[in-house]
PDB file of C-alpha atoms in Angstrom:
ATOM      1  CA  GLN A   1      61.485  89.636  92.011  1.00  0.00           C
ATOM      2  CA  LYS A   2      62.534  91.702  88.134  1.00  0.00           C
ATOM      3  CA  GLU A   3      60.916  89.371  85.340  1.00  0.00           C
ATOM      4  CA  VAL A   4      60.714  90.493  81.671  1.00  0.00           C
ATOM      5  CA  GLU A   5      57.651  89.342  80.062  1.00  0.00           C
ATOM      6  CA  GLN A   6      57.670  88.494  75.902  1.00  0.00           C
ATOM      7  CA  ASN A   7      54.503  86.978  74.344  1.00  0.00           C
ATOM      8  CA  SER A   8      55.963  83.321  73.123  1.00  0.00           C
ATOM      9  CA  GLY A   9      54.422  82.518  70.356  1.00  0.00           C
ATOM     10  CA  PRO A  10      54.352  81.953  67.395  1.00  0.00           C
ATOM     11  CA  LEU A  11      54.676  84.656  65.330  1.00  0.00           C
ATOM     12  CA  SER A  12      54.763  84.059  61.805  1.00  0.00           C
ATOM     13  CA  VAL A  13      55.619  86.414  59.780  1.00  0.00           C
ATOM     14  CA  PRO A  14      55.428  86.232  55.797  1.00  0.00           C
ATOM     15  CA  GLU A  15      58.969  86.446  54.185  1.00  0.00           C
ATOM     16  CA  GLY A  16      59.872  90.080  53.908  1.00  0.00           C
ATOM     17  CA  ALA A  17      57.721  91.390  55.981  1.00  0.00           C
ATOM     18  CA  ILE A  18      58.826  93.144  59.142  1.00  0.00           C
ATOM     19  CA  ALA A  19      58.604  91.235  62.266  1.00  0.00           C
ATOM     20  CA  SER A  20      57.938  92.836  65.282  1.00  0.00           C
ATOM     21  CA  LEU A  21      58.746  91.641  68.469  1.00  0.00           C
ATOM     22  CA  ASN A  22      57.720  93.311  72.175  1.00  0.00           C
ATOM     23  CA  CYS A  23      59.159  92.547  75.677  1.00  0.00           C
ATOM     24  CA  THR A  24      58.256  94.569  79.166  1.00  0.00           C
ATOM     25  CA  TYR A  25      60.187  94.771  81.731  1.00  0.00           C
ATOM     26  CA  SER A  26      59.485  95.299  85.650  1.00  0.00           C
ATOM     27  CA  ASP A  27      62.609  96.656  87.184  1.00  0.00           C
ATOM     28  CA  ARG A  28      62.626 100.107  86.022  1.00  0.00           C
ATOM     29  CA  GLY A  29      65.587 101.484  87.110  1.00  0.00           C
ATOM     30  CA  SER A  30      67.074  98.865  84.347  1.00  0.00           C
ATOM     31  CA  GLN A  31      69.994 100.697  82.844  1.00  0.00           C
ATOM     32  CA  SER A  32      70.663  97.978  80.291  1.00  0.00           C
ATOM     33  CA  PHE A  33      68.202  96.259  77.231  1.00  0.00           C
ATOM     34  CA  PHE A  34      69.922  93.131  74.897  1.00  0.00           C
ATOM     35  CA  TRP A  35      68.060  91.073  72.338  1.00  0.00           C
ATOM     36  CA  TYR A  36      69.196  87.407  71.121  1.00  0.00           C
ATOM     37  CA  ARG A  37      68.274  84.409  68.769  1.00  0.00           C
ATOM     38  CA  GLN A  38      68.005  80.797  70.180  1.00  0.00           C
ATOM     39  CA  TYR A  39      68.350  78.232  67.558  1.00  0.00           C
ATOM     40  CA  SER A  40      66.905  75.474  68.619  1.00  0.00           C
ATOM     41  CA  GLY A  41      69.416  73.270  69.832  1.00  0.00           C
ATOM     42  CA  LYS A  42      71.592  75.924  69.834  1.00  0.00           C
ATOM     43  CA  SER A  43      72.972  78.922  72.591  1.00  0.00           C
ATOM     44  CA  PRO A  44      72.140  82.124  72.021  1.00  0.00           C
ATOM     45  CA  GLU A  45      73.660  84.886  70.267  1.00  0.00           C
ATOM     46  CA  LEU A  46      73.668  88.509  70.497  1.00  0.00           C
ATOM     47  CA  ILE A  47      72.378  90.670  67.984  1.00  0.00           C
ATOM     48  CA  MET A  48      71.451  94.107  69.484  1.00  0.00           C
ATOM     49  CA  PHE A  49      71.376  96.064  72.917  1.00  0.00           C
ATOM     50  CA  ILE A  50      70.466  99.025  74.037  1.00  0.00           C
ATOM     51  CA  TYR A  51      70.818 101.555  76.804  1.00  0.00           C
ATOM     52  CA  SER A  52      69.011 104.815  75.154  1.00  0.00           C
ATOM     53  CA  ASN A  53      65.379 105.597  74.610  1.00  0.00           C
ATOM     54  CA  GLY A  54      64.601 105.643  71.349  1.00  0.00           C
ATOM     55  CA  ASP A  55      65.664 103.833  68.626  1.00  0.00           C
ATOM     56  CA  LYS A  56      68.902 102.040  67.320  1.00  0.00           C
ATOM     57  CA  GLU A  57      69.813 100.806  63.844  1.00  0.00           C
ATOM     58  CA  ASP A  58      72.107  97.781  63.108  1.00  0.00           C
ATOM     59  CA  GLY A  59      71.446  96.309  58.940  1.00  0.00           C
ATOM     60  CA  ARG A  60      67.876  94.872  58.758  1.00  0.00           C
ATOM     61  CA  PHE A  61      67.584  94.890  63.000  1.00  0.00           C
ATOM     62  CA  THR A  62      66.678  97.449  64.872  1.00  0.00           C
ATOM     63  CA  ALA A  63      66.385  98.284  68.503  1.00  0.00           C
ATOM     64  CA  GLN A  64      63.331 100.402  70.048  1.00  0.00           C
ATOM     65  CA  LEU A  65      63.393 101.361  74.272  1.00  0.00           C
ATOM     66  CA  ASN A  66      61.043 103.284  75.457  1.00  0.00           C
ATOM     67  CA  LYS A  67      62.561 103.221  79.743  1.00  0.00           C
ATOM     68  CA  ALA A  68      59.050 105.597  80.348  1.00  0.00           C
ATOM     69  CA  SER A  69      57.169 102.790  79.857  1.00  0.00           C
ATOM     70  CA  GLN A  70      59.622 100.066  80.211  1.00  0.00           C
ATOM     71  CA  TYR A  71      59.031  98.190  77.130  1.00  0.00           C
ATOM     72  CA  VAL A  72      61.746  97.707  74.508  1.00  0.00           C
ATOM     73  CA  SER A  73      60.935  95.813  71.095  1.00  0.00           C
ATOM     74  CA  LEU A  74      62.894  94.343  67.756  1.00  0.00           C
ATOM     75  CA  LEU A  75      61.522  95.489  64.580  1.00  0.00           C
ATOM     76  CA  ILE A  76      63.632  92.572  61.779  1.00  0.00           C
ATOM     77  CA  ARG A  77      62.839  94.692  58.492  1.00  0.00           C
ATOM     78  CA  ASP A  78      62.403  92.076  54.919  1.00  0.00           C
ATOM     79  CA  SER A  79      62.559  88.798  57.090  1.00  0.00           C
ATOM     80  CA  GLN A  80      63.407  85.342  55.551  1.00  0.00           C
ATOM     81  CA  PRO A  81      63.277  82.688  56.506  1.00  0.00           C
ATOM     82  CA  SER A  82      67.477  82.045  58.006  1.00  0.00           C
ATOM     83  CA  ASP A  83      65.178  84.825  60.327  1.00  0.00           C
ATOM     84  CA  SER A  84      62.830  81.833  62.273  1.00  0.00           C
ATOM     85  CA  ALA A  85      64.028  80.691  65.669  1.00  0.00           C
ATOM     86  CA  THR A  86      63.402  81.918  69.230  1.00  0.00           C
ATOM     87  CA  TYR A  87      63.959  85.450  70.162  1.00  0.00           C
ATOM     88  CA  LEU A  88      65.453  86.865  74.361  1.00  0.00           C
ATOM     89  CA  CYS A  89      65.192  89.780  75.566  1.00  0.00           C
ATOM     90  CA  ALA A  90      67.322  90.496  78.247  1.00  0.00           C
ATOM     91  CA  VAL A  91      67.182  93.261  81.337  1.00  0.00           C
ATOM     92  CA  LYS A  92      70.313  94.585  83.279  1.00  0.00           C
ATOM     93  CA  GLY A  93      69.006  94.660  86.566  1.00  0.00           C
ATOM     94  CA  SER A  94      69.560  98.283  88.814  1.00  0.00           C
ATOM     95  CA  GLY A  95      70.987  95.490  91.076  1.00  0.00           C
ATOM     96  CA  GLY A  96      74.086  96.321  90.375  1.00  0.00           C
ATOM     97  CA  GLY A  97      77.534  95.113  88.668  1.00  0.00           C
ATOM     98  CA  ALA A  98      77.510  91.652  89.482  1.00  0.00           C
ATOM     99  CA  ASP A  99      73.684  91.342  89.249  1.00  0.00           C
ATOM    100  CA  GLY A 100      72.973  88.789  86.016  1.00  0.00           C
ATOM    101  CA  LEU A 101      71.023  89.055  83.161  1.00  0.00           C
ATOM    102  CA  THR A 102      67.221  88.065  83.837  1.00  0.00           C
ATOM    103  CA  PHE A 103      65.716  87.329  80.535  1.00  0.00           C
ATOM    104  CA  GLY A 104      62.360  86.843  79.378  1.00  0.00           C
ATOM    105  CA  LYS A 105      60.933  83.266  78.313  1.00  0.00           C
ATOM    106  CA  GLY A 106      61.424  83.956  74.377  1.00  0.00           C
ATOM    107  CA  THR A 107      59.502  84.345  71.748  1.00  0.00           C
ATOM    108  CA  HIS A 108      59.535  81.809  68.713  1.00  0.00           C
ATOM    109  CA  LEU A 109      59.157  84.114  64.906  1.00  0.00           C
ATOM    110  CA  ILE A 110      58.688  81.714  62.170  1.00  0.00           C
ATOM    111  CA  ILE A 111      59.414  83.139  58.637  1.00  0.00           C
ATOM    112  CA  GLN A 112      56.523  81.575  56.399  1.00  0.00           C
ATOM    113  CA  PRO A 113      58.261  81.460  52.839  1.00  0.00           C
TER     114      PRO A 113
ATOM    115  CA  GLU B   1      90.090  84.982  68.424  1.00  0.00           C
ATOM    116  CA  THR B   2      88.860  82.038  70.704  1.00  0.00           C
ATOM    117  CA  GLY B   3      85.287  81.933  71.593  1.00  0.00           C
ATOM    118  CA  VAL B   4      83.681  80.327  74.600  1.00  0.00           C
ATOM    119  CA  THR B   5      83.527  76.585  75.456  1.00  0.00           C
ATOM    120  CA  GLN B   6      82.036  74.141  77.220  1.00  0.00           C
ATOM    121  CA  SER B   7      82.628  70.529  78.478  1.00  0.00           C
ATOM    122  CA  PRO B   8      81.089  68.212  77.639  1.00  0.00           C
ATOM    123  CA  THR B   9      78.647  68.946  75.234  1.00  0.00           C
ATOM    124  CA  HIS B  10      75.904  66.084  76.836  1.00  0.00           C
ATOM    125  CA  LEU B  11      75.806  63.933  80.089  1.00  0.00           C
ATOM    126  CA  ILE B  12      73.683  62.197  82.189  1.00  0.00           C
ATOM    127  CA  LYS B  13      73.139  61.745  85.740  1.00  0.00           C
ATOM    128  CA  THR B  14      71.254  59.911  88.479  1.00  0.00           C
ATOM    129  CA  ARG B  15      69.299  61.658  91.313  1.00  0.00           C
ATOM    130  CA  GLY B  16      71.369  62.779  93.572  1.00  0.00           C
ATOM    131  CA  GLN B  17      74.783  62.310  92.241  1.00  0.00           C
ATOM    132  CA  GLN B  18      77.036  65.168  91.100  1.00  0.00           C
ATOM    133  CA  VAL B  19      78.378  66.434  88.366  1.00  0.00           C
ATOM    134  CA  THR B  20      81.152  69.577  86.960  1.00  0.00           C
ATOM    135  CA  LEU B  21      80.372  70.778  83.745  1.00  0.00           C
ATOM    136  CA  ARG B  22      83.204  73.462  82.628  1.00  0.00           C
ATOM    137  CA  CYS B  23      84.342  76.354  81.147  1.00  0.00           C
ATOM    138  CA  SER B  24      86.813  78.277  78.856  1.00  0.00           C
ATOM    139  CA  SER B  25      85.903  82.217  77.846  1.00  0.00           C
ATOM    140  CA  GLN B  26      86.563  84.308  74.816  1.00  0.00           C
ATOM    141  CA  SER B  27      89.618  85.755  74.738  1.00  0.00           C
ATOM    142  CA  GLY B  28      90.640  88.622  77.293  1.00  0.00           C
ATOM    143  CA  HIS B  29      87.141  88.131  78.295  1.00  0.00           C
ATOM    144  CA  ASN B  30      87.788  87.997  82.586  1.00  0.00           C
ATOM    145  CA  THR B  31      84.896  88.495  84.052  1.00  0.00           C
ATOM    146  CA  VAL B  32      82.365  83.939  83.543  1.00  0.00           C
ATOM    147  CA  SER B  33      78.340  83.569  84.323  1.00  0.00           C
ATOM    148  CA  TRP B  34      76.896  80.569  84.896  1.00  0.00           C
ATOM    149  CA  TYR B  35      72.635  80.066  83.248  1.00  0.00           C
ATOM    150  CA  GLN B  36      70.761  77.673  83.478  1.00  0.00           C
ATOM    151  CA  GLN B  37      68.339  76.752  80.965  1.00  0.00           C
ATOM    152  CA  ALA B  38      65.232  74.692  81.244  1.00  0.00           C
ATOM    153  CA  LEU B  39      62.819  73.806  79.030  1.00  0.00           C
ATOM    154  CA  GLY B  40      61.145  76.601  77.216  1.00  0.00           C
ATOM    155  CA  GLN B  41      62.626  79.131  79.201  1.00  0.00           C
ATOM    156  CA  GLY B  42      64.668  81.567  79.065  1.00  0.00           C
ATOM    157  CA  PRO B  43      68.413  81.563  80.884  1.00  0.00           C
ATOM    158  CA  GLN B  44      68.410  81.897  84.965  1.00  0.00           C
ATOM    159  CA  PHE B  45      71.116  83.617  86.646  1.00  0.00           C
ATOM    160  CA  ILE B  46      73.112  81.096  88.187  1.00  0.00           C
ATOM    161  CA  PHE B  47      76.159  82.841  89.683  1.00  0.00           C
ATOM    162  CA  GLN B  48      78.573  85.253  88.123  1.00  0.00           C
ATOM    163  CA  TYR B  49      82.873  85.027  88.779  1.00  0.00           C
ATOM    164  CA  TYR B  50      85.330  87.712  88.676  1.00  0.00           C
ATOM    165  CA  ARG B  51      89.223  87.213  89.794  1.00  0.00           C
ATOM    166  CA  GLU B  52      88.337  84.137  90.955  1.00  0.00           C
ATOM    167  CA  GLU B  53      85.412  85.071  93.389  1.00  0.00           C
ATOM    168  CA  GLU B  54      81.554  84.890  93.309  1.00  0.00           C
ATOM    169  CA  ASN B  55      80.654  88.337  93.768  1.00  0.00           C
ATOM    170  CA  GLY B  56      76.587  87.936  91.583  1.00  0.00           C
ATOM    171  CA  ARG B  57      74.356  84.834  92.086  1.00  0.00           C
ATOM    172  CA  GLY B  58      70.799  84.347  91.144  1.00  0.00           C
ATOM    173  CA  ASN B  59      68.152  82.154  92.509  1.00  0.00           C
ATOM    174  CA  PHE B  60      69.795  78.520  93.539  1.00  0.00           C
ATOM    175  CA  PRO B  61      70.643  76.571  96.291  1.00  0.00           C
ATOM    176  CA  PRO B  62      73.756  76.602  97.724  1.00  0.00           C
ATOM    177  CA  ARG B  63      74.457  72.665  96.143  1.00  0.00           C
ATOM    178  CA  PHE B  64      75.321  74.581  93.815  1.00  0.00           C
ATOM    179  CA  SER B  65      78.995  76.008  93.719  1.00  0.00           C
ATOM    180  CA  GLY B  66      81.465  76.849  91.449  1.00  0.00           C
ATOM    181  CA  LEU B  67      84.936  77.711  91.050  1.00  0.00           C
ATOM    182  CA  GLN B  68      87.549  80.256  89.198  1.00  0.00           C
ATOM    183  CA  PHE B  69      90.125  80.074  88.114  1.00  0.00           C
ATOM    184  CA  PRO B  70      93.269  82.174  86.550  1.00  0.00           C
ATOM    185  CA  ASN B  71      93.029  81.542  83.417  1.00  0.00           C
ATOM    186  CA  TYR B  72      90.016  82.737  83.294  1.00  0.00           C
ATOM    187  CA  SER B  73      88.284  79.386  82.979  1.00  0.00           C
ATOM    188  CA  SER B  74      85.377  78.264  85.659  1.00  0.00           C
ATOM    189  CA  GLU B  75      83.648  75.379  87.044  1.00  0.00           C
ATOM    190  CA  LEU B  76      79.901  75.134  87.182  1.00  0.00           C
ATOM    191  CA  ASN B  77      79.724  72.097  90.745  1.00  0.00           C
ATOM    192  CA  VAL B  78      77.014  70.853  91.273  1.00  0.00           C
ATOM    193  CA  ASN B  79      75.856  68.054  94.348  1.00  0.00           C
ATOM    194  CA  ALA B  80      72.751  66.172  94.751  1.00  0.00           C
ATOM    195  CA  LEU B  81      70.971  65.851  91.970  1.00  0.00           C
ATOM    196  CA  GLU B  82      67.395  66.895  91.644  1.00  0.00           C
ATOM    197  CA  LEU B  83      65.517  65.697  88.585  1.00  0.00           C
ATOM    198  CA  ASP B  84      64.574  69.729  87.799  1.00  0.00           C
ATOM    199  CA  ASP B  85      68.036  70.306  87.446  1.00  0.00           C
ATOM    200  CA  SER B  86      67.743  68.857  83.945  1.00  0.00           C
ATOM    201  CA  ALA B  87      68.608  71.441  81.257  1.00  0.00           C
ATOM    202  CA  LEU B  88      70.925  73.083  79.180  1.00  0.00           C
ATOM    203  CA  TYR B  89      73.323  75.501  81.212  1.00  0.00           C
ATOM    204  CA  LEU B  90      75.519  78.139  80.084  1.00  0.00           C
ATOM    205  CA  CYS B  91      77.899  79.857  80.499  1.00  0.00           C
ATOM    206  CA  ALA B  92      78.576  83.028  79.044  1.00  0.00           C
ATOM    207  CA  SER B  93      81.266  85.581  79.170  1.00  0.00           C
ATOM    208  CA  SER B  94      82.021  88.619  79.270  1.00  0.00           C
ATOM    209  CA  ASN B  95      84.917  91.934  79.655  1.00  0.00           C
ATOM    210  CA  ASP B  96      84.024  94.153  82.603  1.00  0.00           C
ATOM    211  CA  ARG B  97      86.536  96.401  81.624  1.00  0.00           C
ATOM    212  CA  ALA B  98      85.016  96.582  78.209  1.00  0.00           C
ATOM    213  CA  ARG B  99      83.014  99.157  76.688  1.00  0.00           C
ATOM    214  CA  GLY B 100      79.210  97.475  76.646  1.00  0.00           C
ATOM    215  CA  ALA B 101      80.668  95.265  79.403  1.00  0.00           C
ATOM    216  CA  ASN B 102      78.005  93.244  79.690  1.00  0.00           C
ATOM    217  CA  VAL B 103      78.042  92.298  76.798  1.00  0.00           C
ATOM    218  CA  LEU B 104      77.846  88.460  77.570  1.00  0.00           C
ATOM    219  CA  THR B 105      79.120  85.858  74.813  1.00  0.00           C
ATOM    220  CA  PHE B 106      77.705  82.727  75.174  1.00  0.00           C
ATOM    221  CA  GLY B 107      78.846  79.122  74.402  1.00  0.00           C
ATOM    222  CA  ALA B 108      76.895  76.160  73.004  1.00  0.00           C
ATOM    223  CA  GLY B 109      75.945  74.762  76.149  1.00  0.00           C
ATOM    224  CA  SER B 110      76.299  71.476  79.358  1.00  0.00           C
ATOM    225  CA  ARG B 111      72.706  69.038  78.557  1.00  0.00           C
ATOM    226  CA  LEU B 112      72.649  67.385  81.524  1.00  0.00           C
ATOM    227  CA  THR B 113      69.845  65.192  82.081  1.00  0.00           C
ATOM    228  CA  VAL B 114      68.707  63.369  85.410  1.00  0.00           C
ATOM    229  CA  LEU B 115      66.979  60.319  85.709  1.00  0.00           C
TER     230      LEU B 115
END
């Protein structure tokens, strides 16, 4: 059973600070890792994906992957109130091309003005 | 470029009934997958369609079935509805031939309530 674990929060961060979101996964053969943002009542929207160990930066967002530790994180710099949402970590497992994504339950992030 | 569209947006059914949800994939995308998201949970993979055939399935019973049409649009059918089927049903499309083939674009979802 493939599992993706996230702290459900809420994680409260002051405006302008760095928000750090973490995720661990159980399938050691996983190849692709995704962060989605979901506002209440809306569908998930992709923030970033990462395939290789290390850091990947896109604007205020940085994804970090450590396959040895089976750990993925998302850093949000200069946090804004509009960043308040649930952040879903998703993993593409080693089961082949038609294997769907396994999502965590999400971390609820609150940016305090 | 049109995004993923789903219909209906909301619907209410009673236990034992059947429901069909529809999805039009994003332009240029050839793969459609469906996810179920219960309240407070992450999306769970139901199945994926490519070239009009189901080529991947999650841990869902056979009463969850689907179709993909030549224009890549798709339907999700659920028979013998149960109370626990109440959820947001998300359709996602992707392009298996593109770099980043596993990147999903989600539709707005269909919220199903089973009474």
